[in-house]
């Protein structure tokens, strides 16, 4: 039985138990959420691992890291190193976006090394194969694409981003209305090129039931890819994004009806004043299934520092209901990230997630912040090191009897403690 | 005449002209804002400089950097280097918080080197002097404190953080109610120790008219220090903060009545779900004078990365009305920042300010983001480098005909452009 079938049959699985313990909620809460579709547990039935997490309503915000090769850089050992660094920094999942070198072997390496959920975008491999074998993405055969989805599911992929929420109707609307950055989703651009060249409907939309059947058989969580997400703040909440969202909502409902765990991939570039409305519409139109956001990038003009622009938007999206944040590294808009970029990306996204969790009092985040504050008032640096998300810099700073060099002898906390007593 | 006297007499000063050009608004708009107190132009009449900015209602969010020596590290050349780095990174002002070495010489160096507004906290020097000469902060003589304020104003300080919004009534309330981190403001702790030891009212509150007279004579902008700001998210919006805010509002009104430019210093640690209410109350109670925030730090548990926790809170504060953001560096809660920390701190705060400016369409921020997005759609990397806030990493990345290594040959923007034409 799949996680959802078990949940709907009233059965609590081992994975629900593990996820519930990790989250500090009851297993029954997780089961009910999986049954109704407001919570997902990405966990392919063909792969074993010990670190399981649940994503969705009432839970802490989770963080995804991206790894993968490209044509220009296909070094599996570097990707293995990035994977270790990201998992140590606390990411809750990976997506392997490889498009270069031996993609099959790369995927299997990721599945072997990672002890967290792993996702992928099958359309990338299908597109790359079509470029190599058939002379271009536009010559890709739908059956080949479905074969790759089946293969990746059989290999143990826990979730897959699939660009089903893209139709001829949406592309025609885009042609009429235009936007600043037409399509920035790579999968979305592959499929758009294929559809326009062949003048045929998107097979991932047209044959959605065939897709759901593969997902259900291997218990893969479907992540409906955001093929027409805005590629800049100026395109945010435009007609194209909303049409994509409406279609994603329809497909999410069909997935839920078919007993397939489903989440929706979100933007992208979102100005601060659009975040609340974006999340409201996403949840409203997509039946409250979990939302997996790419950012949100809060400004367009800081390439090289998009871990920060995305931490700003990600935290606020988390407050307003985003369940799952895809990291952005400082290399976003520049090139592929190196190891240090990956670590910075995970840390930035985890801080954003924690800021949302503190304000919503999820999974002990409020209590941990409170303990840290008490440790600061008490000048107890050892306890602060225990409680810090990333204690490396605090440990390295060197403190004299609890006092840091900011105030030195003129420590505000110490002066206050003398007059008010310990907090 | 002071800036405010000129503004109220209907006269547009040279400084208003410069600030208006920089901001893309009319000089009359700036004049009217200065006259009513919703805009300040920190500019001491005793110091000349060419870079003038206005802070407040309807304007872009400004960024302040902190420099200064401590007992443990009093190297003027390092502070000079930090100053250069911060100004290059685009900070709009400095506060010199020196407490170690020759404080007078350090202050004069900062005033000499900086071409932006400079502020300070006179109570620090007065406290340090009292520790050295009189055996402790509690032995500080009020007249000595006012002499230092007068001296620093005569030296050319453009704004000063003064801890007037602290009274015996507030301290007694704090004694009764308690909080997690009693007092984290260094100036606040100095003054609290003095008041409790001497059982006397705060001279900066009691002799507020004397203070206003000094500010007006030298045209120093008063920044009412946040002596009882929350030192952790758990203390946010507690009774003590609100009492401090109410008193700050009363004092702001007195400053406006006396023709003194005034702004209010804000927290500090603020959970995401408190930001909108915090700004609303600040502006409501303080007569819409400009707000100068320290953060906001959106979580407590990320020491070593507080430039990110503060970028998250700062951007949202900007959206909700904060006018002026004090940077936090990665060294916050650890020690004094080094040069690299300072650069990272300014960049992080500037990104937060820009995110707020983009969404509120201030000072061309929206248009610049739009131009960047068009340059991305057109794969025009040279134009992207022109438009980036910090082009260093983008310039270094190396791009092949506009395509970056993320997609390589499978560039989404390029594929879309082929089918949709140039944006």
Short mmCIF file of N, CA and C in Angstrom, two decimals, chain A residues 70-72 131 138 174 180-186 189-190 192-193 196-197 232-234 269 272-273 275 298-305 308-309 311-312 315-316 330 333-336 343 347-348 351-352 354-356 358-359 366 368-370 372-374 376-377 388-390 392-394 399 404-407 410 412 415-416 419-420 423, chain B residues 70-72 131 138 174 180-186 189-190 192-193 196-197 232-234 269 272-273 275 298-305 308-309 311-312 315-316 330 333-336 343 347-348 351-352 354-356 358-359 366 368-370 372-374 376-377 387-390 392-394 399 404-407 410 412 415-416 419-420 423:
data_model
loop_
_atom_site.label_atom_id
_atom_site.label_comp_id
_atom_site.label_asym_id
_atom_site.label_seq_id
_atom_site.Cartn_x
_atom_site.Cartn_y
_atom_site.Cartn_z
N UNK A 70 26.01 19.47 -15.42
CA UNK A 70 25.60 20.05 -16.70
C UNK A 70 26.60 19.59 -17.75
N UNK A 71 26.36 19.98 -18.98
CA UNK A 71 27.31 19.66 -20.05
C UNK A 71 28.69 20.18 -19.74
N UNK A 72 28.72 21.43 -19.20
CA UNK A 72 29.99 22.10 -18.96
C UNK A 72 30.70 21.56 -17.73
N UNK A 131 17.92 15.56 -27.70
CA UNK A 131 18.92 16.40 -28.36
C UNK A 131 20.03 15.53 -28.94
N UNK A 138 12.59 19.11 -29.76
CA UNK A 138 11.30 19.09 -30.45
C UNK A 138 11.00 17.72 -31.07
N UNK A 174 -0.15 33.41 -23.64
CA UNK A 174 1.15 34.06 -23.51
C UNK A 174 1.55 34.78 -24.80
N UNK A 180 7.52 40.04 -19.62
CA UNK A 180 8.91 40.48 -19.73
C UNK A 180 9.84 39.29 -19.99
N UNK A 181 9.77 38.29 -19.12
CA UNK A 181 10.59 37.09 -19.31
C UNK A 181 9.63 35.94 -19.61
N UNK A 182 9.51 35.61 -20.91
CA UNK A 182 8.43 34.70 -21.36
C UNK A 182 8.39 33.43 -20.52
N UNK A 183 9.43 32.61 -20.62
CA UNK A 183 9.47 31.34 -19.89
C UNK A 183 10.88 31.16 -19.34
N UNK A 184 11.00 31.00 -18.03
CA UNK A 184 12.32 30.80 -17.43
C UNK A 184 12.48 29.40 -16.85
N UNK A 185 11.42 28.62 -16.86
CA UNK A 185 11.49 27.23 -16.43
C UNK A 185 12.14 26.45 -17.56
N UNK A 186 13.21 25.71 -17.25
CA UNK A 186 13.87 24.97 -18.32
C UNK A 186 12.94 23.88 -18.87
N UNK A 189 10.35 25.47 -20.95
CA UNK A 189 10.80 25.90 -22.28
C UNK A 189 10.96 24.70 -23.22
N UNK A 190 11.46 23.58 -22.68
CA UNK A 190 11.55 22.35 -23.49
C UNK A 190 10.17 22.00 -24.05
N UNK A 192 7.39 23.80 -24.20
CA UNK A 192 6.80 24.81 -25.08
C UNK A 192 7.34 24.67 -26.49
N UNK A 193 8.66 24.49 -26.60
CA UNK A 193 9.28 24.33 -27.92
C UNK A 193 8.68 23.10 -28.62
N UNK A 196 4.92 23.83 -29.68
CA UNK A 196 4.77 24.76 -30.80
C UNK A 196 5.31 24.16 -32.09
N UNK A 197 6.43 23.46 -31.98
CA UNK A 197 7.01 22.85 -33.18
C UNK A 197 6.08 21.77 -33.74
N UNK A 232 10.53 37.24 -13.28
CA UNK A 232 10.98 38.53 -12.73
C UNK A 232 9.83 39.11 -11.92
N UNK A 233 10.14 40.05 -11.04
CA UNK A 233 9.08 40.62 -10.19
C UNK A 233 8.00 41.29 -11.04
N UNK A 234 8.40 41.84 -12.18
CA UNK A 234 7.43 42.56 -13.02
C UNK A 234 6.36 41.62 -13.59
N UNK A 269 10.18 34.68 -8.84
CA UNK A 269 10.35 36.10 -8.52
C UNK A 269 9.01 36.69 -8.07
N UNK A 272 7.67 41.81 -2.62
CA UNK A 272 7.18 41.63 -1.25
C UNK A 272 5.67 41.81 -1.13
N UNK A 273 5.15 42.81 -1.83
CA UNK A 273 3.73 43.12 -1.66
C UNK A 273 2.81 42.13 -2.39
N UNK A 275 3.38 38.66 -1.93
CA UNK A 275 3.59 37.34 -1.33
C UNK A 275 2.33 36.79 -0.68
N UNK A 298 13.03 38.38 -3.88
CA UNK A 298 12.32 39.62 -3.57
C UNK A 298 12.81 40.82 -4.38
N UNK A 299 13.88 40.66 -5.12
CA UNK A 299 14.31 41.70 -6.06
C UNK A 299 15.09 41.04 -7.18
N UNK A 300 15.24 41.72 -8.29
CA UNK A 300 15.89 41.13 -9.48
C UNK A 300 17.35 41.56 -9.63
N UNK A 301 17.78 42.56 -8.88
CA UNK A 301 19.04 43.21 -9.25
C UNK A 301 20.22 42.84 -8.36
N UNK A 302 20.12 41.71 -7.67
CA UNK A 302 21.24 41.32 -6.80
C UNK A 302 21.83 39.97 -7.18
N UNK A 303 22.16 39.75 -8.48
CA UNK A 303 22.82 38.50 -8.82
C UNK A 303 24.12 38.38 -8.04
N UNK A 304 24.42 37.17 -7.59
CA UNK A 304 25.60 36.97 -6.74
C UNK A 304 25.22 36.91 -5.27
N UNK A 305 24.00 37.39 -4.97
CA UNK A 305 23.54 37.45 -3.57
C UNK A 305 22.10 36.95 -3.47
N UNK A 308 20.30 35.72 -0.37
CA UNK A 308 19.68 36.72 0.52
C UNK A 308 18.33 37.19 -0.02
N UNK A 309 18.25 37.49 -1.32
CA UNK A 309 16.95 37.93 -1.86
C UNK A 309 15.90 36.83 -1.65
N UNK A 311 16.06 34.44 0.81
CA UNK A 311 15.77 34.26 2.24
C UNK A 311 14.69 35.25 2.67
N UNK A 312 14.76 36.47 2.14
CA UNK A 312 13.75 37.48 2.46
C UNK A 312 12.36 36.98 2.02
N UNK A 315 11.15 33.46 3.81
CA UNK A 315 10.65 33.57 5.18
C UNK A 315 9.19 34.02 5.18
N UNK A 316 8.92 35.02 4.33
CA UNK A 316 7.56 35.56 4.31
C UNK A 316 6.58 34.63 3.66
N UNK A 330 24.31 31.65 -3.79
CA UNK A 330 24.85 32.89 -4.36
C UNK A 330 25.14 32.76 -5.86
N UNK A 333 21.67 32.62 -11.15
CA UNK A 333 21.82 33.61 -12.24
C UNK A 333 23.27 33.79 -12.70
N UNK A 334 24.20 33.01 -12.13
CA UNK A 334 25.60 33.13 -12.55
C UNK A 334 26.09 31.84 -13.20
N UNK A 335 25.81 30.70 -12.54
CA UNK A 335 26.32 29.44 -13.03
C UNK A 335 25.99 28.34 -12.03
N UNK A 336 26.66 27.21 -12.15
CA UNK A 336 26.43 26.13 -11.19
C UNK A 336 27.13 26.44 -9.87
N UNK A 343 26.61 25.25 0.65
CA UNK A 343 26.47 25.41 2.10
C UNK A 343 25.76 26.74 2.42
N UNK A 347 22.09 27.13 4.36
CA UNK A 347 22.02 27.93 5.60
C UNK A 347 21.02 29.07 5.44
N UNK A 348 21.07 29.77 4.31
CA UNK A 348 20.17 30.92 4.11
C UNK A 348 18.71 30.47 4.10
N UNK A 351 17.54 29.41 7.60
CA UNK A 351 17.26 30.58 8.45
C UNK A 351 15.89 31.16 8.09
N UNK A 352 15.60 31.25 6.80
CA UNK A 352 14.28 31.74 6.38
C UNK A 352 13.18 30.84 6.93
N UNK A 354 13.33 28.90 9.52
CA UNK A 354 13.26 29.03 10.97
C UNK A 354 12.53 30.31 11.38
N UNK A 355 12.78 31.41 10.66
CA UNK A 355 12.09 32.67 10.99
C UNK A 355 10.58 32.48 10.88
N UNK A 356 10.15 31.76 9.85
CA UNK A 356 8.71 31.47 9.72
C UNK A 356 8.24 30.56 10.85
N UNK A 358 9.51 30.20 13.88
CA UNK A 358 9.48 30.90 15.17
C UNK A 358 8.17 31.67 15.31
N UNK A 359 7.79 32.40 14.27
CA UNK A 359 6.60 33.25 14.40
C UNK A 359 5.33 32.41 14.41
N UNK A 366 9.90 28.24 18.47
CA UNK A 366 9.71 29.35 19.41
C UNK A 366 10.45 29.06 20.73
N UNK A 368 12.98 27.08 21.23
CA UNK A 368 14.43 27.10 21.07
C UNK A 368 14.95 28.54 21.03
N UNK A 369 14.21 29.41 20.36
CA UNK A 369 14.61 30.83 20.33
C UNK A 369 14.57 31.41 21.74
N UNK A 370 13.58 31.01 22.51
CA UNK A 370 13.45 31.49 23.90
C UNK A 370 14.63 31.00 24.74
N UNK A 372 17.58 30.22 23.69
CA UNK A 372 18.76 30.97 23.25
C UNK A 372 18.79 32.35 23.91
N UNK A 373 17.64 32.98 24.00
CA UNK A 373 17.58 34.33 24.57
C UNK A 373 17.91 34.29 26.06
N UNK A 374 17.44 33.26 26.74
CA UNK A 374 17.77 33.11 28.16
C UNK A 374 19.28 32.89 28.32
N UNK A 376 21.56 33.99 26.37
CA UNK A 376 22.23 35.28 26.14
C UNK A 376 22.16 36.16 27.37
N UNK A 377 20.96 36.22 27.97
CA UNK A 377 20.80 37.05 29.16
C UNK A 377 21.72 36.56 30.27
N UNK A 388 22.56 27.20 18.89
CA UNK A 388 22.68 27.90 17.60
C UNK A 388 22.42 26.94 16.44
N UNK A 389 21.80 27.45 15.40
CA UNK A 389 21.58 26.63 14.20
C UNK A 389 22.91 26.20 13.60
N UNK A 390 23.84 27.16 13.51
CA UNK A 390 25.16 26.91 12.93
C UNK A 390 26.20 27.52 13.87
N UNK A 392 29.33 27.30 14.25
CA UNK A 392 30.75 27.42 13.86
C UNK A 392 31.36 28.78 14.18
N UNK A 393 30.70 29.84 13.75
CA UNK A 393 31.29 31.17 13.95
C UNK A 393 31.25 31.60 15.41
N UNK A 394 30.19 31.20 16.09
CA UNK A 394 30.08 31.52 17.52
C UNK A 394 31.17 30.80 18.29
N UNK A 399 35.26 33.87 23.67
CA UNK A 399 34.57 34.75 24.61
C UNK A 399 35.24 34.67 25.96
N UNK A 404 31.34 39.11 25.21
CA UNK A 404 31.94 39.20 23.89
C UNK A 404 32.64 40.54 23.77
N UNK A 405 33.43 40.72 22.72
CA UNK A 405 34.23 41.93 22.59
C UNK A 405 33.41 43.15 22.16
N UNK A 406 32.12 42.94 21.84
CA UNK A 406 31.31 44.09 21.42
C UNK A 406 31.28 45.13 22.54
N UNK A 407 30.86 44.69 23.73
CA UNK A 407 30.80 45.62 24.86
C UNK A 407 32.04 45.51 25.74
N UNK A 410 31.95 46.74 29.33
CA UNK A 410 30.73 47.52 29.45
C UNK A 410 29.54 46.75 28.90
N UNK A 412 26.10 45.29 28.35
CA UNK A 412 24.75 45.73 28.72
C UNK A 412 24.03 44.65 29.51
N UNK A 415 25.39 44.49 33.10
CA UNK A 415 24.96 45.64 33.90
C UNK A 415 23.50 45.47 34.31
N UNK A 416 22.67 45.08 33.32
CA UNK A 416 21.24 44.91 33.61
C UNK A 416 21.04 43.82 34.65
N UNK A 419 21.35 44.75 38.27
CA UNK A 419 20.27 45.54 38.86
C UNK A 419 18.92 44.82 38.88
N UNK A 420 18.74 43.90 37.95
CA UNK A 420 17.43 43.23 37.88
C UNK A 420 17.50 41.79 38.35
N UNK A 423 17.46 36.69 34.72
CA UNK A 423 16.13 36.66 34.09
C UNK A 423 15.41 35.36 34.44
N UNK B 70 36.69 49.48 20.33
CA UNK B 70 36.35 49.08 21.70
C UNK B 70 37.65 49.01 22.48
N UNK B 71 37.53 48.72 23.76
CA UNK B 71 38.73 48.56 24.60
C UNK B 71 39.66 47.50 24.02
N UNK B 72 39.04 46.38 23.56
CA UNK B 72 39.82 45.25 23.08
C UNK B 72 40.43 45.50 21.71
N UNK B 131 33.81 55.89 33.83
CA UNK B 131 34.47 54.68 34.31
C UNK B 131 35.94 54.97 34.60
N UNK B 138 28.03 54.84 37.13
CA UNK B 138 27.04 55.39 38.08
C UNK B 138 27.48 56.72 38.68
N UNK B 174 9.48 47.60 34.50
CA UNK B 174 10.32 46.47 34.12
C UNK B 174 10.65 45.60 35.33
N UNK B 180 12.58 38.53 29.28
CA UNK B 180 13.64 37.54 29.12
C UNK B 180 15.01 38.20 29.12
N UNK B 181 15.20 39.20 28.24
CA UNK B 181 16.47 39.93 28.21
C UNK B 181 16.16 41.35 28.64
N UNK B 182 16.46 41.64 29.90
CA UNK B 182 16.00 42.89 30.52
C UNK B 182 16.32 44.10 29.66
N UNK B 183 17.62 44.38 29.50
CA UNK B 183 18.05 45.55 28.72
C UNK B 183 19.25 45.14 27.87
N UNK B 184 19.15 45.31 26.57
CA UNK B 184 20.27 44.95 25.69
C UNK B 184 20.88 46.19 25.04
N UNK B 185 20.27 47.34 25.22
CA UNK B 185 20.84 48.58 24.72
C UNK B 185 21.98 48.96 25.67
N UNK B 186 23.18 49.21 25.10
CA UNK B 186 24.29 49.54 25.98
C UNK B 186 24.05 50.88 26.66
N UNK B 189 21.53 50.45 29.30
CA UNK B 189 22.02 49.81 30.52
C UNK B 189 22.86 50.79 31.35
N UNK B 190 23.67 51.61 30.67
CA UNK B 190 24.44 52.65 31.39
C UNK B 190 23.48 53.53 32.19
N UNK B 192 20.30 53.07 33.01
CA UNK B 192 19.53 52.37 34.04
C UNK B 192 20.37 52.19 35.31
N UNK B 193 21.63 51.79 35.12
CA UNK B 193 22.52 51.62 36.28
C UNK B 193 22.66 52.95 37.03
N UNK B 196 19.26 53.85 38.88
CA UNK B 196 18.96 53.02 40.04
C UNK B 196 19.97 53.28 41.16
N UNK B 197 21.21 53.44 40.79
CA UNK B 197 22.23 53.69 41.81
C UNK B 197 22.00 55.03 42.51
N UNK B 232 15.11 40.08 22.31
CA UNK B 232 14.84 38.74 21.75
C UNK B 232 13.42 38.74 21.23
N UNK B 233 13.10 37.82 20.34
CA UNK B 233 11.75 37.79 19.76
C UNK B 233 10.70 37.59 20.85
N UNK B 234 11.05 36.88 21.90
CA UNK B 234 10.07 36.60 22.96
C UNK B 234 9.64 37.87 23.70
N UNK B 269 14.96 42.76 17.93
CA UNK B 269 14.45 41.41 17.64
C UNK B 269 12.92 41.46 17.50
N UNK B 272 8.43 37.67 12.71
CA UNK B 272 7.79 38.10 11.46
C UNK B 272 6.36 38.58 11.68
N UNK B 273 5.62 37.87 12.50
CA UNK B 273 4.20 38.20 12.65
C UNK B 273 3.97 39.45 13.51
N UNK B 275 5.85 42.35 12.78
CA UNK B 275 6.48 43.49 12.09
C UNK B 275 5.46 44.55 11.69
N UNK B 298 14.87 38.44 12.65
CA UNK B 298 13.66 37.62 12.55
C UNK B 298 13.74 36.30 13.30
N UNK B 299 14.92 35.96 13.79
CA UNK B 299 15.04 34.79 14.67
C UNK B 299 16.26 35.01 15.56
N UNK B 300 16.33 34.26 16.66
CA UNK B 300 17.39 34.46 17.65
C UNK B 300 18.53 33.46 17.52
N UNK B 301 18.33 32.41 16.74
CA UNK B 301 19.24 31.27 16.87
C UNK B 301 20.24 31.15 15.73
N UNK B 302 20.50 32.24 15.02
CA UNK B 302 21.46 32.16 13.92
C UNK B 302 22.65 33.11 14.10
N UNK B 303 23.29 33.10 15.30
CA UNK B 303 24.48 33.95 15.44
C UNK B 303 25.51 33.54 14.39
N UNK B 304 26.19 34.52 13.84
CA UNK B 304 27.14 34.24 12.75
C UNK B 304 26.52 34.52 11.40
N UNK B 305 25.19 34.62 11.37
CA UNK B 305 24.47 34.83 10.12
C UNK B 305 23.38 35.90 10.29
N UNK B 308 21.68 37.91 7.58
CA UNK B 308 20.52 37.32 6.88
C UNK B 308 19.25 37.44 7.71
N UNK B 309 19.32 37.15 9.01
CA UNK B 309 18.09 37.27 9.83
C UNK B 309 17.60 38.72 9.79
N UNK B 311 18.23 40.94 7.25
CA UNK B 311 17.75 41.29 5.90
C UNK B 311 16.29 40.88 5.76
N UNK B 312 15.95 39.71 6.32
CA UNK B 312 14.56 39.24 6.27
C UNK B 312 13.65 40.25 6.97
N UNK B 315 13.69 44.04 5.30
CA UNK B 315 12.91 44.22 4.06
C UNK B 315 11.44 44.42 4.40
N UNK B 316 10.94 43.60 5.34
CA UNK B 316 9.52 43.69 5.67
C UNK B 316 9.19 44.93 6.46
N UNK B 330 27.63 39.74 9.88
CA UNK B 330 27.70 38.37 10.38
C UNK B 330 28.32 38.28 11.78
N UNK B 333 26.43 39.64 17.68
CA UNK B 333 26.37 38.62 18.75
C UNK B 333 27.67 37.85 18.90
N UNK B 334 28.69 38.17 18.11
CA UNK B 334 29.97 37.45 18.23
C UNK B 334 31.08 38.38 18.70
N UNK B 335 31.18 39.55 18.06
CA UNK B 335 32.27 40.46 18.38
C UNK B 335 32.24 41.63 17.43
N UNK B 336 33.32 42.37 17.35
CA UNK B 336 33.38 43.49 16.42
C UNK B 336 33.59 42.98 15.00
N UNK B 343 31.46 44.75 4.78
CA UNK B 343 30.96 44.73 3.40
C UNK B 343 29.72 43.85 3.29
N UNK B 347 25.91 45.15 2.17
CA UNK B 347 25.25 44.52 1.03
C UNK B 347 23.91 43.91 1.45
N UNK B 348 23.90 43.19 2.56
CA UNK B 348 22.67 42.54 3.00
C UNK B 348 21.57 43.56 3.30
N UNK B 351 20.26 45.16 0.08
CA UNK B 351 19.33 44.27 -0.64
C UNK B 351 17.96 44.32 0.02
N UNK B 352 17.93 44.29 1.34
CA UNK B 352 16.65 44.39 2.05
C UNK B 352 15.95 45.69 1.70
N UNK B 354 16.36 47.51 -0.95
CA UNK B 354 15.94 47.48 -2.34
C UNK B 354 14.67 46.65 -2.53
N UNK B 355 14.58 45.52 -1.83
CA UNK B 355 13.37 44.69 -1.95
C UNK B 355 12.13 45.50 -1.54
N UNK B 356 12.28 46.29 -0.47
CA UNK B 356 11.16 47.15 -0.05
C UNK B 356 10.90 48.23 -1.10
N UNK B 358 11.53 48.15 -4.35
CA UNK B 358 10.94 47.59 -5.57
C UNK B 358 9.43 47.46 -5.39
N UNK B 359 9.02 46.91 -4.26
CA UNK B 359 7.58 46.66 -4.10
C UNK B 359 6.81 47.95 -3.89
N UNK B 366 11.75 49.97 -9.00
CA UNK B 366 10.92 49.10 -9.83
C UNK B 366 11.42 49.10 -11.27
N UNK B 368 14.38 49.85 -12.39
CA UNK B 368 15.69 49.21 -12.54
C UNK B 368 15.54 47.68 -12.54
N UNK B 369 14.67 47.17 -11.70
CA UNK B 369 14.43 45.72 -11.69
C UNK B 369 13.85 45.27 -13.04
N UNK B 370 12.98 46.10 -13.59
CA UNK B 370 12.38 45.78 -14.89
C UNK B 370 13.44 45.77 -15.99
N UNK B 372 16.61 45.17 -15.62
CA UNK B 372 17.42 43.97 -15.40
C UNK B 372 16.72 42.74 -15.99
N UNK B 373 15.42 42.66 -15.79
CA UNK B 373 14.67 41.50 -16.27
C UNK B 373 14.67 41.46 -17.79
N UNK B 374 14.55 42.64 -18.42
CA UNK B 374 14.61 42.69 -19.88
C UNK B 374 16.00 42.26 -20.36
N UNK B 376 17.95 40.20 -18.88
CA UNK B 376 18.05 38.74 -18.73
C UNK B 376 17.36 38.03 -19.89
N UNK B 377 16.14 38.51 -20.20
CA UNK B 377 15.40 37.87 -21.30
C UNK B 377 16.19 37.99 -22.60
N UNK B 387 23.43 46.96 -14.49
CA UNK B 387 22.24 47.17 -13.66
C UNK B 387 22.33 46.51 -12.29
N UNK B 388 23.27 45.57 -12.12
CA UNK B 388 23.35 44.82 -10.86
C UNK B 388 23.77 45.74 -9.71
N UNK B 389 23.22 45.51 -8.53
CA UNK B 389 23.62 46.28 -7.35
C UNK B 389 25.10 46.07 -7.07
N UNK B 390 25.54 44.81 -7.12
CA UNK B 390 26.94 44.45 -6.84
C UNK B 390 27.39 43.51 -7.95
N UNK B 392 30.17 42.39 -8.99
CA UNK B 392 31.45 41.68 -8.90
C UNK B 392 31.34 40.20 -9.27
N UNK B 393 30.40 39.49 -8.66
CA UNK B 393 30.32 38.05 -8.91
C UNK B 393 29.81 37.75 -10.32
N UNK B 394 28.89 38.60 -10.79
CA UNK B 394 28.36 38.41 -12.14
C UNK B 394 29.47 38.65 -13.16
N UNK B 399 30.66 34.39 -19.12
CA UNK B 399 29.49 33.92 -19.85
C UNK B 399 29.83 33.77 -21.32
N UNK B 404 24.68 31.36 -19.57
CA UNK B 404 25.45 30.96 -18.42
C UNK B 404 25.51 29.45 -18.38
N UNK B 405 26.34 28.90 -17.50
CA UNK B 405 26.55 27.46 -17.49
C UNK B 405 25.40 26.69 -16.84
N UNK B 406 24.42 27.41 -16.28
CA UNK B 406 23.31 26.69 -15.64
C UNK B 406 22.60 25.83 -16.68
N UNK B 407 22.17 26.46 -17.76
CA UNK B 407 21.49 25.70 -18.80
C UNK B 407 22.44 25.30 -19.92
N UNK B 410 21.09 24.39 -23.34
CA UNK B 410 19.64 24.22 -23.18
C UNK B 410 19.06 25.41 -22.43
N UNK B 412 16.76 28.16 -21.25
CA UNK B 412 15.31 28.35 -21.30
C UNK B 412 14.96 29.68 -21.97
N UNK B 415 15.48 29.41 -25.75
CA UNK B 415 14.44 28.59 -26.40
C UNK B 415 13.14 29.39 -26.49
N UNK B 416 12.79 30.04 -25.39
CA UNK B 416 11.54 30.81 -25.38
C UNK B 416 11.61 31.96 -26.39
N UNK B 419 10.75 31.14 -29.94
CA UNK B 419 9.34 30.91 -30.27
C UNK B 419 8.45 32.14 -30.04
N UNK B 420 8.89 33.01 -29.14
CA UNK B 420 8.04 34.15 -28.82
C UNK B 420 8.60 35.46 -29.36
N UNK B 423 11.49 39.93 -26.09
CA UNK B 423 10.47 40.50 -25.19
C UNK B 423 10.35 42.00 -25.40
#
